[in-house]
Amino acid sequence: MGPHYWVVVNHHKHAKEVLLKKGKIFAGRPRTVTTDILTRDGKDIAFGTYSTSWKFHRKLVHSVLSMFGEGSLALQNIICREADALLETLTNLQGKAIDMAPELTRAISNVVCSLCFNSAYKRGDPEFESMLLYSRGIVDTVAKNSLVDIFPWLKIFPNKDLDLLKKSIKVRDQLLLKKFNEHKEAYSNDKVEDLIDALLNAKHNMETNQQFQELGLTDDYILMTVGDIFGAGVETTITALKWAIAYLLHYPEIQRKIQEELDRKIGLERHPLLSDRKNLPFLEATISEVLRIRPVAPLLIPHVALEESSIGEYTIPKGTRVIINLWSLHHDENEWKNPDTFDPGRFLDEEDNHVYSPSPSYLPFGAGIRVCLGEILAKMELFLLLSWILQRFTLETNDQTLPDLEGKWGVVLQVKKYTVKVKPRKSS
Ligand code: HEM
Ligand code: PLO
């Protein structure tokens, strides 16, 4: 395709060879016109190729996520604070046909905002509205293998998508820079409260290190790392949530089964907590099934062979771009019974007590050296938000109009807009 070799991997054995067995060889990323504009020539984690600075930033983000205590109290408190505000808004909107997306987005954005900037948005905040708008502009135009990414020289011609992308990025950059400057002014090395503090701290501590230049601790790299986590943190989880709700509207009996499980195991006296996850296997299985049937990133992000190698019996020249077709893996008829049917039960053992993957052909977060950095966070958010909503509300379609399940192509597999009626559940 265009001036490069592209290989599309459709079987899980080959996918694992690329991502796990030969993960380091295939850890490169292609440079493309749109991602270069988004990331100032690859100075981020997701679209930046394998390098010392990439490794350093990835490790740093990982440690910040651990500092916030994945699986422990801090993140749970932040997510529950947002879930609580969401329930209050839904209570005020009950009975009306609403698009839940803006409210869900605010909840999810505020979690990543707390992580990145130690701040949160209130309803109607103009900065939040502008964030929604620029993010839409980026998701619709970046990294979707448009012609200009395949034939870069096309960028000399007028291109509406590139114009929208550049305009959106300008707004994003202003927002990031504002947050960055506020943090620089307030910086003190004994107070690390969020991702920007952690990056500034690393810069401060590393200034005397001989490797400093290679570590990429310039303002550009720091801004792009924060932009990545903020962007990935919002767009991915929100997409999965929208898919989950769309499927629950199509399958009310599954929604009812989740609610019965919540009633039986938790009741209405208290809200669910992360420690309840093991006791709510049907909800957990539903989340797994949503991520199977509608993977957020159906082609992952393209990988690049950093040296000559092989996949199965094929020789792969250095520089080949490798697409892992997750859609294919998740819908492989040899691995999944009726792959197009939404059936959370397939992820449960015979007693319906434990969640497991019945097939190795399942990689919603990728695997290996480039595996998603936010997997644990995303799973926490999906579990807490869905359980809090379904404990208190039943979600119904408006006038029998069911959401479209086909999706819309972009850097993530987007859900077309739909409306929902939220009906409070009676206290038992
Ligand atoms: C990469 C899935 C949420 C941060 C990825 C990849 C996938 C993925 C498939 C590409 C792996 C590859 O190219 O091999 C998902 C799904 C999510 C989710 C399904 C939610 C349901 C998040 C969240 C964050 C995040 C919440 C941030 C806090 C990242 C980053 C990368 C990434 C930084 C790039 C990693 C790299 O290239 O080294 N994710 N993700 N993701 N994800 Fe996620
Ligand atoms: C989403 C729009 C933001 O404004 C910028 C951004 C940054 C990181 C990207 C994310 C966007 C889309 C989803 C991506 C994420 C990095 C990892 C994640 C591509 C473009 C996935 C699913 O792989």
Coordinates of C-alpha atoms and ligand atoms in Angstrom, one line a residue:
M1 CA 0.0 0.0 0.0
G2 CA 1.7 3.2 -1.1
P3 CA 5.4 3.2 -0.8
H4 CA 5.6 0.7 2.1
Y5 CA 5.0 -3.0 2.6
W6 CA 2.0 -3.7 4.9
V7 CA 1.2 -7.0 6.4
V8 CA -2.2 -7.8 7.9
V9 CA -2.2 -10.4 10.7
N10 CA -5.4 -12.3 11.1
H11 CA -4.6 -15.2 13.3
H12 CA -4.0 -15.1 17.1
K13 CA -0.9 -17.3 16.8
H14 CA 0.8 -14.8 14.4
A15 CA -0.5 -11.9 16.4
K16 CA 1.2 -13.3 19.5
E17 CA 4.3 -14.0 17.6
V18 CA 4.4 -10.3 16.6
L19 CA 3.4 -8.8 19.9
L20 CA 4.9 -11.2 22.5
K21 CA 7.6 -13.5 21.1
K22 CA 9.1 -10.8 18.8
G23 CA 7.6 -7.8 20.6
K24 CA 10.8 -5.8 20.6
I25 CA 11.5 -6.4 16.9
F26 CA 8.0 -5.2 16.0
A27 CA 7.9 -2.3 18.6
G28 CA 8.3 0.4 16.0
R29 CA 5.6 2.8 14.8
P30 CA 5.2 4.3 11.4
R31 CA 5.5 8.0 10.9
T32 CA 2.5 9.4 9.1
V33 CA 1.4 12.9 8.1
T34 CA -1.5 13.1 10.6
T35 CA 0.2 11.5 13.6
D36 CA 3.3 13.7 13.1
I37 CA 1.1 16.8 13.3
L38 CA -0.7 15.4 16.4
T39 CA 2.5 14.5 18.2
R40 CA 5.1 17.0 17.0
D41 CA 6.9 14.3 15.0
G42 CA 6.3 11.3 17.2
K43 CA 7.3 12.8 20.6
D44 CA 4.6 10.9 22.4
I45 CA 4.1 7.3 23.6
A46 CA 1.4 5.8 21.4
F47 CA 2.6 7.0 18.0
G48 CA 6.3 7.5 18.8
T49 CA 8.6 4.8 17.6
Y50 CA 10.8 2.6 19.9
S51 CA 13.5 4.8 21.4
T52 CA 15.2 5.6 24.7
S53 CA 12.8 8.6 25.3
W54 CA 9.8 6.4 24.4
K55 CA 10.9 3.8 27.0
F56 CA 11.6 6.4 29.6
H57 CA 8.2 8.2 29.2
R58 CA 6.3 4.9 29.1
K59 CA 7.9 3.8 32.3
L60 CA 7.3 7.1 34.0
V61 CA 3.6 7.1 33.1
H62 CA 3.4 3.5 34.4
S63 CA 4.9 4.6 37.7
V64 CA 2.5 7.5 38.0
L65 CA -0.5 5.2 37.4
S66 CA 0.9 2.9 40.1
M67 CA 1.4 5.9 42.4
F68 CA -2.3 6.7 42.1
G69 CA -2.7 3.2 43.4
E70 CA -4.2 1.1 40.6
G71 CA -6.5 -1.3 42.4
S72 CA -6.2 0.6 45.7
L73 CA -8.0 3.5 47.2
A74 CA -7.0 6.7 45.5
L75 CA -8.2 6.0 41.9
Q76 CA -11.3 4.3 43.3
N77 CA -12.2 7.4 45.2
I78 CA -11.8 9.6 42.2
I79 CA -13.9 7.4 40.0
C80 CA -16.6 7.0 42.7
R81 CA -16.7 10.8 43.1
E82 CA -17.5 11.1 39.4
A83 CA -20.0 8.2 39.4
D84 CA -21.8 10.0 42.3
A85 CA -22.1 13.2 40.3
L86 CA -23.2 11.3 37.2
L87 CA -26.0 9.6 39.2
E88 CA -27.2 13.0 40.4
T89 CA -27.4 14.3 36.9
L90 CA -29.2 11.2 35.6
T91 CA -31.7 11.6 38.4
N92 CA -32.5 15.1 37.2
L93 CA -32.8 13.8 33.6
Q94 CA -35.0 10.8 34.4
G95 CA -37.8 10.0 32.0
K96 CA -36.4 12.2 29.2
A97 CA -34.8 10.9 26.1
I98 CA -31.2 11.9 26.5
D99 CA -27.8 11.5 24.8
M100 CA -25.8 10.2 27.7
A101 CA -22.5 10.8 25.9
P102 CA -21.7 14.3 27.3
E103 CA -22.4 13.3 30.9
L104 CA -20.4 10.0 30.6
T105 CA -17.6 12.0 28.9
R106 CA -17.4 14.5 31.7
A107 CA -17.2 11.7 34.3
I108 CA -14.4 9.9 32.4
S109 CA -12.6 13.2 31.5
N110 CA -12.5 14.2 35.2
V111 CA -10.8 11.0 36.2
V112 CA -8.0 11.6 33.7
C113 CA -8.0 15.3 34.6
S114 CA -7.4 14.4 38.2
L115 CA -4.6 12.1 37.1
C116 CA -2.9 14.5 34.6
F117 CA -3.7 17.9 36.1
N118 CA -5.1 17.4 39.6
S119 CA -8.3 19.3 38.5
A120 CA -11.8 18.5 37.3
Y121 CA -14.6 20.2 35.2
K122 CA -18.0 21.3 36.4
R123 CA -21.1 21.1 34.1
G124 CA -21.1 23.8 31.5
D125 CA -17.4 24.7 31.9
P126 CA -16.5 26.3 28.6
E127 CA -13.0 24.7 28.7
F128 CA -14.7 21.3 28.8
E129 CA -17.0 22.1 25.9
S130 CA -14.0 23.2 23.8
M131 CA -12.2 20.0 24.8
L132 CA -15.2 17.9 23.5
L133 CA -15.1 19.8 20.3
Y134 CA -11.4 19.6 19.5
S135 CA -11.3 15.9 20.5
R136 CA -14.0 15.1 18.0
G137 CA -12.0 16.9 15.3
I138 CA -8.9 14.8 16.1
V139 CA -10.7 11.5 16.4
D140 CA -12.4 12.0 13.1
T141 CA -9.2 12.8 11.2
V142 CA -6.1 11.3 12.7
A143 CA -4.4 7.9 12.0
K144 CA -7.2 6.3 10.0
N145 CA -5.0 5.4 7.1
S146 CA -6.5 8.1 5.0
L147 CA -4.9 8.7 1.6
V148 CA -2.6 11.4 2.9
D149 CA -1.1 8.9 5.4
I150 CA -0.5 6.4 2.7
F151 CA 0.8 8.9 0.1
P152 CA 2.4 11.7 2.2
W153 CA 3.1 13.9 -0.8
L154 CA -0.7 14.5 -1.1
K155 CA -0.4 16.9 1.8
I156 CA 0.5 19.7 -0.6
F157 CA -3.1 19.7 -1.9
P158 CA -5.9 21.4 -0.1
N159 CA -7.3 18.9 2.4
K160 CA -10.4 19.6 4.6
D161 CA -9.5 16.8 7.1
L162 CA -6.0 18.1 7.6
D163 CA -7.4 21.6 8.1
L164 CA -9.8 20.4 10.8
L165 CA -7.0 18.3 12.4
K166 CA -4.6 21.3 12.6
K167 CA -7.4 23.6 13.9
S168 CA -8.3 21.1 16.6
I169 CA -4.7 20.5 17.6
K170 CA -4.2 24.3 18.0
V171 CA -7.0 24.3 20.6
R172 CA -5.7 21.2 22.3
D173 CA -2.2 22.7 22.5
Q174 CA -3.4 25.9 24.1
L175 CA -5.2 23.9 26.8
L176 CA -2.2 21.7 27.4
L177 CA 0.2 24.7 27.6
K178 CA -2.0 26.5 30.0
K179 CA -2.1 23.5 32.4
F180 CA 1.7 23.0 31.9
N181 CA 2.5 26.6 32.7
E182 CA 0.3 26.6 35.8
H183 CA 2.2 23.5 37.0
K184 CA 5.6 25.0 36.2
E185 CA 4.8 28.1 38.3
A186 CA 3.6 26.0 41.3
Y187 CA 6.3 23.3 41.0
S188 CA 8.0 22.1 44.1
N189 CA 9.9 18.8 44.1
D190 CA 8.4 17.6 47.4
K191 CA 4.9 17.7 46.0
V192 CA 4.1 15.4 43.2
E193 CA 0.3 15.3 42.8
D194 CA -0.3 14.4 39.2
L195 CA 1.3 13.4 35.9
I196 CA 2.6 16.9 35.0
D197 CA 4.3 17.2 38.4
A198 CA 5.9 13.8 37.9
L199 CA 7.3 14.7 34.5
L200 CA 8.6 18.1 35.8
N201 CA 10.1 16.2 38.8
A202 CA 11.8 13.7 36.4
K203 CA 13.2 16.6 34.4
H204 CA 14.5 18.3 37.5
N205 CA 16.1 15.1 38.9
M206 CA 17.6 14.1 35.6
E207 CA 19.2 17.4 34.6
T208 CA 22.6 16.2 35.8
N209 CA 22.3 12.8 34.1
Q210 CA 24.6 12.2 31.2
Q211 CA 21.7 10.6 29.2
F212 CA 19.5 13.7 29.7
Q213 CA 19.3 14.6 26.0
E214 CA 18.2 11.1 25.0
L215 CA 15.5 10.9 27.6
G216 CA 13.4 13.5 25.9
L217 CA 12.5 15.7 28.8
T218 CA 11.9 18.8 26.7
D219 CA 8.7 20.7 27.0
D220 CA 7.5 19.2 23.7
Y221 CA 8.0 15.6 24.9
I222 CA 6.3 16.3 28.2
L223 CA 3.3 18.0 26.6
M224 CA 2.9 15.2 24.1
T225 CA 3.0 12.5 26.8
V226 CA 0.4 14.3 28.8
G227 CA -1.7 14.9 25.6
D228 CA -1.5 11.1 24.9
I229 CA -2.7 10.1 28.3
F230 CA -5.4 12.7 28.4
G231 CA -6.6 11.7 24.9
A232 CA -6.3 8.0 25.3
G233 CA -7.8 8.2 28.8
V234 CA -10.9 9.8 27.5
E235 CA -11.6 8.5 24.0
T236 CA -11.1 4.8 24.6
T237 CA -13.0 4.3 27.9
I238 CA -15.9 6.5 26.7
T239 CA -16.2 4.5 23.5
A240 CA -16.3 1.2 25.4
L241 CA -19.0 2.6 27.7
K242 CA -21.1 3.8 24.8
W243 CA -20.8 0.3 23.2
A244 CA -21.7 -1.3 26.5
I245 CA -24.9 0.8 26.9
A246 CA -25.8 0.3 23.2
Y247 CA -25.7 -3.5 23.7
L248 CA -27.7 -3.3 27.0
L249 CA -30.4 -1.5 25.1
H250 CA -30.4 -4.2 22.4
Y251 CA -30.4 -7.0 25.1
P252 CA -32.6 -5.9 28.0
E253 CA -32.5 -9.5 29.4
I254 CA -28.8 -9.1 29.9
Q255 CA -29.3 -5.8 31.6
R256 CA -31.9 -7.4 33.9
K257 CA -29.4 -10.2 34.7
I258 CA -26.7 -7.7 35.7
Q259 CA -29.3 -5.9 37.9
E260 CA -30.4 -9.2 39.5
E261 CA -26.7 -10.0 40.3
L262 CA -26.3 -6.5 41.8
D263 CA -29.5 -6.9 43.9
R264 CA -28.4 -10.3 45.2
K265 CA -24.8 -9.5 45.9
I266 CA -24.9 -5.8 47.0
G267 CA -28.5 -4.6 47.4
L268 CA -29.3 -0.9 47.5
E269 CA -27.8 0.1 50.9
R270 CA -24.4 0.9 49.5
H271 CA -22.7 1.4 46.1
P272 CA -20.5 -1.2 44.5
L273 CA -16.7 -1.1 45.1
L274 CA -13.8 -2.6 43.3
S275 CA -13.6 -5.3 46.0
D276 CA -17.0 -6.5 44.7
R277 CA -15.6 -7.3 41.2
K278 CA -15.1 -11.0 42.1
N279 CA -18.7 -11.2 43.3
L280 CA -20.2 -9.8 40.1
P281 CA -18.9 -12.2 37.4
F282 CA -21.9 -11.6 35.1
L283 CA -21.1 -7.8 34.9
E284 CA -17.4 -8.6 34.4
A285 CA -18.3 -11.1 31.6
T286 CA -20.5 -8.5 30.0
I287 CA -17.6 -6.0 29.9
S288 CA -15.3 -8.6 28.4
E289 CA -17.9 -9.5 25.7
V290 CA -18.4 -5.8 24.8
L291 CA -14.6 -5.5 24.3
R292 CA -14.7 -8.6 22.1
I293 CA -17.6 -7.9 19.9
R294 CA -16.7 -4.2 19.4
P295 CA -13.0 -3.7 20.1
V296 CA -12.2 0.0 20.7
A297 CA -9.1 -0.3 18.5
P298 CA -10.0 -3.0 15.9
L299 CA -6.6 -2.7 14.2
L300 CA -4.6 -1.7 17.3
I301 CA -2.0 1.0 16.2
P302 CA 0.2 -0.2 13.3
H303 CA 3.5 -1.8 14.4
V304 CA 6.8 -1.5 12.4
A305 CA 9.5 -4.2 12.0
L306 CA 12.7 -2.5 13.3
E307 CA 14.8 -5.2 11.6
E308 CA 14.3 -8.1 9.2
S309 CA 12.3 -10.8 10.8
S310 CA 9.5 -13.4 10.1
I311 CA 5.9 -14.1 10.9
G312 CA 5.0 -17.7 10.6
E313 CA 6.6 -18.9 7.4
Y314 CA 6.8 -15.4 5.9
T315 CA 10.0 -13.3 5.8
I316 CA 9.3 -9.7 6.8
P317 CA 11.7 -7.0 5.6
K318 CA 12.9 -4.3 7.9
G319 CA 10.5 -1.3 7.8
T320 CA 7.3 -3.4 7.1
R321 CA 4.2 -2.0 8.7
V322 CA 2.2 -4.7 10.5
I323 CA -1.5 -4.4 11.3
I324 CA -2.9 -6.8 13.9
N325 CA -6.5 -7.3 12.8
L326 CA -8.1 -7.6 16.2
W327 CA -11.5 -7.6 14.5
S328 CA -10.6 -10.8 12.8
L329 CA -9.2 -12.4 16.0
H330 CA -12.4 -11.5 17.9
H331 CA -14.8 -12.8 15.2
D332 CA -12.9 -15.9 14.2
E333 CA -15.4 -18.6 13.7
N334 CA -12.9 -21.3 14.6
E335 CA -12.4 -19.7 18.0
W336 CA -15.8 -18.3 18.9
K337 CA -19.2 -19.9 18.6
N338 CA -21.6 -17.6 16.7
P339 CA -19.1 -14.7 16.9
D340 CA -21.6 -12.1 15.9
T341 CA -23.9 -12.9 18.8
F342 CA -23.6 -10.8 22.0
D343 CA -23.3 -13.5 24.7
P344 CA -21.5 -12.6 27.9
G345 CA -22.1 -16.2 29.1
R346 CA -19.3 -17.3 26.9
F347 CA -16.8 -15.7 29.3
L348 CA -18.2 -17.6 32.3
D349 CA -17.2 -21.1 33.6
E350 CA -19.9 -23.8 33.9
E351 CA -21.0 -22.6 37.4
D352 CA -21.2 -19.0 36.2
N353 CA -18.8 -18.1 39.0
H354 CA -15.6 -17.2 37.2
V355 CA -14.7 -15.1 34.3
Y356 CA -12.2 -16.5 31.8
S357 CA -11.5 -16.2 28.1
P358 CA -12.7 -19.3 26.3
S359 CA -10.3 -18.6 23.4
P360 CA -6.7 -17.3 23.1
S361 CA -8.0 -15.2 20.2
Y362 CA -8.8 -12.3 22.5
L363 CA -6.6 -9.2 22.9
P364 CA -8.7 -6.1 23.5
F365 CA -5.7 -4.2 25.0
G366 CA -3.0 -5.6 22.7
A367 CA -0.1 -7.5 24.4
G368 CA 3.6 -7.3 25.1
I369 CA 5.9 -4.3 25.0
R370 CA 3.3 -2.0 23.4
V371 CA 0.3 -3.3 25.5
C372 CA -2.2 -0.6 26.5
L373 CA -0.9 1.5 29.5
G374 CA -4.4 2.2 30.8
E375 CA -5.9 -1.4 30.9
I376 CA -6.2 -1.5 34.6
L377 CA -7.6 2.0 34.9
A378 CA -10.1 1.4 32.0
K379 CA -11.4 -1.8 33.6
M380 CA -11.9 -0.1 36.9
E381 CA -13.8 2.8 35.3
L382 CA -16.0 0.5 33.2
F383 CA -16.8 -1.7 36.2
L384 CA -17.6 1.1 38.7
L385 CA -19.6 3.4 36.3
L386 CA -21.7 0.5 34.9
S387 CA -22.4 -1.0 38.2
W388 CA -23.3 2.3 39.8
I389 CA -25.6 3.2 36.9
L390 CA -27.4 -0.2 36.7
Q391 CA -27.8 -0.5 40.4
R392 CA -30.0 2.7 40.4
F393 CA -31.4 2.9 36.9
T394 CA -32.8 0.9 34.1
L395 CA -31.8 2.1 30.6
E396 CA -34.4 1.9 28.0
T397 CA -34.7 2.9 24.3
N398 CA -36.6 5.9 23.2
D399 CA -39.6 5.1 21.0
Q400 CA -38.2 1.6 20.2
T401 CA -35.3 3.2 18.3
L402 CA -32.4 1.0 18.9
P403 CA -28.8 2.2 18.6
D404 CA -26.9 1.4 15.4
L405 CA -24.4 -1.3 16.2
E406 CA -22.4 -0.9 13.0
G407 CA -20.0 1.8 14.2
K408 CA -18.1 4.5 12.5
W409 CA -14.5 4.2 11.5
G410 CA -11.9 6.5 13.1
V411 CA -8.8 6.2 15.3
V412 CA -11.2 4.3 17.5
L413 CA -14.3 2.4 16.5
Q414 CA -16.9 5.0 17.3
V415 CA -20.5 4.5 18.2
K416 CA -23.1 6.5 16.3
K417 CA -25.1 8.9 18.5
Y418 CA -28.2 7.4 20.2
T419 CA -30.6 8.4 22.9
V420 CA -31.6 6.6 26.1
K421 CA -34.4 6.9 28.7
V422 CA -33.2 6.5 32.2
K423 CA -35.7 5.1 34.6
P424 CA -35.0 5.0 38.4
R425 CA -35.3 1.5 39.9
K426 CA -37.6 1.0 42.8
S427 CA -36.0 0.4 46.2
S428 CA -36.7 -3.1 47.3
Ligands
HEM1 C1 -2.5 1.5 23.5 C2 -6.8 -0.5 24.0 C3 -7.9 2.6 27.6 C4 -3.4 4.5 27.2 C5 -3.6 0.8 23.3 C6 -3.7 -0.2 22.3 C7 -4.9 -0.8 22.4 C8 -5.6 -0.2 23.5 C9 -5.5 -1.9 21.6 C10 -2.7 -0.5 21.1 C11 -1.7 -1.6 21.4 C12 -0.8 -1.8 20.3 O1 -0.6 -1.0 19.4 O2 -0.2 -2.9 20.2 C13 -7.5 0.2 24.9 C14 -8.9 0.0 25.4 C15 -9.2 0.8 26.4 C16 -8.0 1.6 26.6 C17 -9.8 -1.1 24.8 C18 -10.4 1.0 27.1 C19 -11.4 0.2 27.2 C20 -6.7 3.4 27.8 C21 -6.6 4.3 28.9 C22 -5.3 4.9 28.8 C23 -4.7 4.2 27.6 C24 -7.7 4.7 29.9 C25 -4.6 5.9 29.6 C26 -4.7 6.2 30.8 C27 -2.8 3.9 26.1 C28 -1.5 4.3 25.6 C29 -1.2 3.4 24.6 C30 -2.4 2.5 24.4 C31 -0.6 5.4 26.2 C32 0.1 3.4 23.7 C33 1.0 2.3 24.2 C34 2.3 2.2 23.4 O3 2.3 2.5 22.2 O4 3.4 2.0 24.0 N1 -4.7 0.8 24.1 N2 -7.0 1.2 25.7 N3 -5.6 3.3 27.1 N4 -3.3 2.8 25.4 FE1 -5.1 2.0 25.6
PLO2 C1 -7.9 10.8 20.9 C2 -8.1 12.3 20.6 C3 -7.1 13.1 21.5 O1 -7.4 14.5 21.3 C4 -5.7 12.8 21.1 C5 -5.4 11.3 21.2 C6 -4.3 10.8 21.9 C7 -4.0 9.4 22.1 C8 -4.8 8.4 21.2 C9 -6.3 8.9 21.2 C10 -6.4 10.3 20.6 C11 -7.2 7.9 20.4 C12 -7.0 6.5 21.0 C13 -5.6 6.0 21.0 C14 -4.8 7.0 21.8 C15 -3.5 6.3 22.1 C16 -3.9 4.9 22.3 C17 -5.3 4.7 21.9 C18 -5.0 5.8 19.6 C19 -6.1 10.4 19.1 C20 -5.6 3.4 21.3 C21 -7.0 2.9 21.3 O2 -4.8 2.7 20.8

